[in-house]
């Protein structure tokens, strides 16, 4: 069966405030990925097809997981959230948050403004993001055999939005919930891909690993 398992990358540089600085794994991010890779091997998970985005944090996560060399596809890259946030602040005076509580409020506002076309000169439109995600997932689904895809939380939230018909606030809540190195699985049900697993971290469930259940 041609199902798809999406993996969010490991924890990245949490102190960053721009795209370039954020795009590398922390040491904890590498450890999360190593634990996930070990779990997949122990459970004999079979993924003959491996994909990831072209961002450094995607490639590093796949490598630390011990996956075979993935097919790198820029359509699987994250939105440029820091860039959008900077434009949103410049154009509308919405301050970029410095803590998780502020981020929880900021993300849905940013998504809504972006989707409404209220952020000028964005790196891509919301519609372009929707299209590249659906195109990439459709191509992966149309080929044979299970696939594993290392990507980012914003992209995973878009996949869930498209599968479940979510509105923008619900998509933002999904994005905020997604943990580093979490697993998300899509199975074909009829002609469509449907979520059958969301935000699973079996490799981080032991009490001595709860500290590694990170969102940022």
Coordinates of N, CA and C in Angstrom, one line a residue, residues 135-208:
X135 N 0.8 19.2 -4.8 CA 1.4 18.6 -6.0 C 2.5 17.6 -5.5
X136 N 3.3 17.9 -4.5 CA 4.3 17.1 -4.1 C 3.8 15.8 -3.5
X137 N 2.8 16.0 -2.6 CA 2.2 14.8 -2.0 C 1.5 13.9 -3.0
X138 N 0.8 14.5 -4.0 CA 0.1 13.7 -5.0 C 1.1 12.8 -5.7
X139 N 2.3 13.4 -6.1 CA 3.3 12.6 -6.8 C 3.9 11.5 -6.0
X140 N 4.1 11.8 -4.7 CA 4.6 10.7 -3.9 C 3.6 9.6 -3.7
X141 N 2.3 10.0 -3.6 CA 1.3 9.0 -3.4 C 1.1 8.2 -4.6
X142 N 1.2 8.8 -5.8 CA 0.9 8.1 -7.0 C 2.0 7.0 -7.4
X143 N 3.1 7.0 -6.7 CA 4.1 6.0 -7.0 C 3.9 4.8 -6.0
X144 N 4.6 3.7 -6.2 CA 4.3 2.5 -5.4 C 5.2 2.4 -4.1
X145 N 4.6 1.9 -3.1 CA 5.4 1.6 -1.9 C 5.3 2.6 -0.8
X146 N 5.4 2.3 0.4 CA 5.4 3.3 1.5 C 6.5 4.3 1.4
X147 N 6.3 5.5 1.8 CA 7.2 6.6 1.7 C 7.3 7.3 3.0
X148 N 8.6 7.7 3.4 CA 8.8 8.6 4.5 C 9.3 9.9 4.0
X149 N 8.8 11.0 4.6 CA 9.0 12.3 4.2 C 9.5 13.2 5.4
X150 N 10.7 13.7 5.4 CA 11.2 14.5 6.4 C 10.9 16.0 6.0
X151 N 10.2 16.7 6.8 CA 9.8 18.1 6.3 C 9.6 18.9 7.6
X152 N 8.6 19.9 7.6 CA 8.5 20.9 8.6 C 7.0 20.9 9.1
X153 N 6.8 21.6 10.3 CA 5.5 21.6 10.9 C 4.5 22.4 10.1
X154 N 4.9 23.5 9.5 CA 4.0 24.3 8.7 C 3.4 23.5 7.5
X155 N 4.3 22.8 6.8 CA 3.9 22.0 5.7 C 3.0 20.9 6.2
X156 N 3.3 20.2 7.3 CA 2.4 19.2 7.8 C 1.1 19.7 8.1
X157 N 1.0 20.9 8.7 CA -0.3 21.5 9.0 C -1.1 21.8 7.7
X158 N -0.4 22.1 6.6 CA -1.1 22.3 5.4 C -1.6 21.0 4.8
X159 N -0.8 19.9 5.0 CA -1.3 18.6 4.5 C -2.6 18.2 5.3
X160 N -2.6 18.4 6.6 CA -3.8 18.1 7.4 C -4.9 19.0 7.0
X161 N -4.7 20.3 6.8 CA -5.7 21.2 6.3 C -6.4 20.7 5.0
X162 N -5.6 20.3 4.1 CA -6.1 19.8 2.8 C -6.8 18.5 3.0
X163 N -6.3 17.6 3.8 CA -7.0 16.3 4.0 C -8.3 16.4 4.8
X164 N -8.4 17.4 5.7 CA -9.5 17.5 6.6 C -10.4 18.7 6.3
X165 N -10.1 19.5 5.4 CA -10.9 20.7 5.1 C -10.9 21.7 6.2
X166 N -9.7 21.9 6.8 CA -9.6 22.9 8.0 C -9.6 24.3 7.5
X167 N -10.1 25.2 8.4 CA -10.0 26.6 8.1 C -8.7 27.1 8.7
X168 N -8.3 28.4 8.4 CA -7.0 28.9 8.8 C -6.8 28.8 10.3
X169 N -7.7 29.2 11.2 CA -7.4 29.1 12.6 C -7.1 27.7 13.1
X170 N -7.9 26.7 12.5 CA -7.6 25.3 12.8 C -6.3 24.8 12.3
X171 N -5.9 25.3 11.1 CA -4.6 24.9 10.6 C -3.5 25.4 11.5
X172 N -3.7 26.7 12.0 CA -2.7 27.3 12.9 C -2.5 26.5 14.2
X173 N -3.7 26.0 14.7 CA -3.6 25.2 15.9 C -2.9 23.9 15.7
X174 N -3.1 23.3 14.5 CA -2.4 22.1 14.2 C -0.9 22.3 14.1
X175 N -0.5 23.4 13.5 CA 0.9 23.7 13.4 C 1.6 23.9 14.8
X176 N 0.8 24.6 15.7 CA 1.4 24.8 17.0 C 1.5 23.5 17.8
X177 N 0.7 22.5 17.5 CA 0.8 21.3 18.3 C 1.9 20.4 17.9
X178 N 2.4 20.5 16.7 CA 3.3 19.5 16.1 C 4.7 19.5 16.8
X179 N 5.1 18.4 17.3 CA 6.4 18.3 18.0 C 7.5 17.9 17.1
X180 N 8.7 18.2 17.5 CA 9.9 17.9 16.7 C 10.1 16.3 16.6
X181 N 10.4 15.9 15.5 CA 10.5 14.4 15.1 C 9.2 13.6 15.3
X182 N 8.1 14.3 15.3 CA 6.8 13.6 15.4 C 6.5 12.9 14.1
X183 N 5.7 11.9 14.2 CA 5.2 11.1 13.0 C 3.8 11.4 12.7
X184 N 3.5 11.5 11.4 CA 2.1 11.7 10.9 C 1.9 10.9 9.7
X185 N 0.9 10.1 9.7 CA 0.7 9.1 8.6 C -0.6 9.3 7.8
X186 N -0.5 9.2 6.5 CA -1.6 9.3 5.6 C -1.8 8.0 4.8
X187 N -3.0 7.5 4.9 CA -3.4 6.3 4.1 C -4.4 6.7 3.0
X188 N -4.3 6.0 1.9 CA -5.4 6.2 0.9 C -6.7 5.6 1.3
X189 N -7.7 6.4 1.4 CA -9.1 5.9 1.7 C -9.9 6.4 0.5
X190 N -10.3 5.4 -0.4 CA -11.0 5.9 -1.6 C -9.9 6.5 -2.5
X191 N -10.3 7.7 -3.0 CA -9.4 8.4 -3.9 C -8.5 9.4 -3.2
X192 N -8.7 9.5 -1.9 CA -8.0 10.6 -1.1 C -7.1 10.0 -0.1
X193 N -6.1 10.8 0.3 CA -5.3 10.5 1.5 C -5.9 11.0 2.7
X194 N -6.0 10.2 3.8 CA -6.6 10.5 5.0 C -5.6 10.3 6.2
X195 N -5.6 11.2 7.1 CA -4.7 11.1 8.3 C -5.2 9.9 9.2
X196 N -4.2 9.0 9.5 CA -4.5 7.9 10.4 C -3.6 7.9 11.6
X197 N -2.6 8.9 11.6 CA -1.7 9.1 12.7 C -1.3 10.5 12.8
X198 N -1.3 11.1 14.0 CA -0.9 12.5 14.1 C -0.1 12.7 15.3
X199 N 1.1 13.4 15.1 CA 1.9 13.9 16.2 C 2.4 12.8 17.2
X200 N 2.7 11.6 16.6 CA 3.1 10.5 17.5 C 4.6 10.6 17.7
X201 N 5.0 10.4 19.0 CA 6.5 10.4 19.3 C 6.8 9.2 20.2
X202 N 6.6 8.0 19.6 CA 6.9 6.8 20.4 C 8.3 6.7 20.9
X203 N 9.2 7.3 20.2 CA 10.6 7.2 20.6 C 10.9 8.2 21.8
X204 N 9.9 9.0 22.2 CA 10.2 10.0 23.2 C 9.2 9.8 24.4
X205 N 8.5 8.6 24.5 CA 7.5 8.4 25.5 C 8.1 7.9 26.8
X206 N 9.3 7.4 26.8 CA 9.9 6.9 28.1 C 10.1 8.1 29.0
X207 N 9.8 8.0 30.3 CA 9.9 9.1 31.2 C 11.2 9.9 31.1
X208 N 12.3 9.2 30.9 CA 13.6 9.9 30.9 C 13.8 10.6 29.5

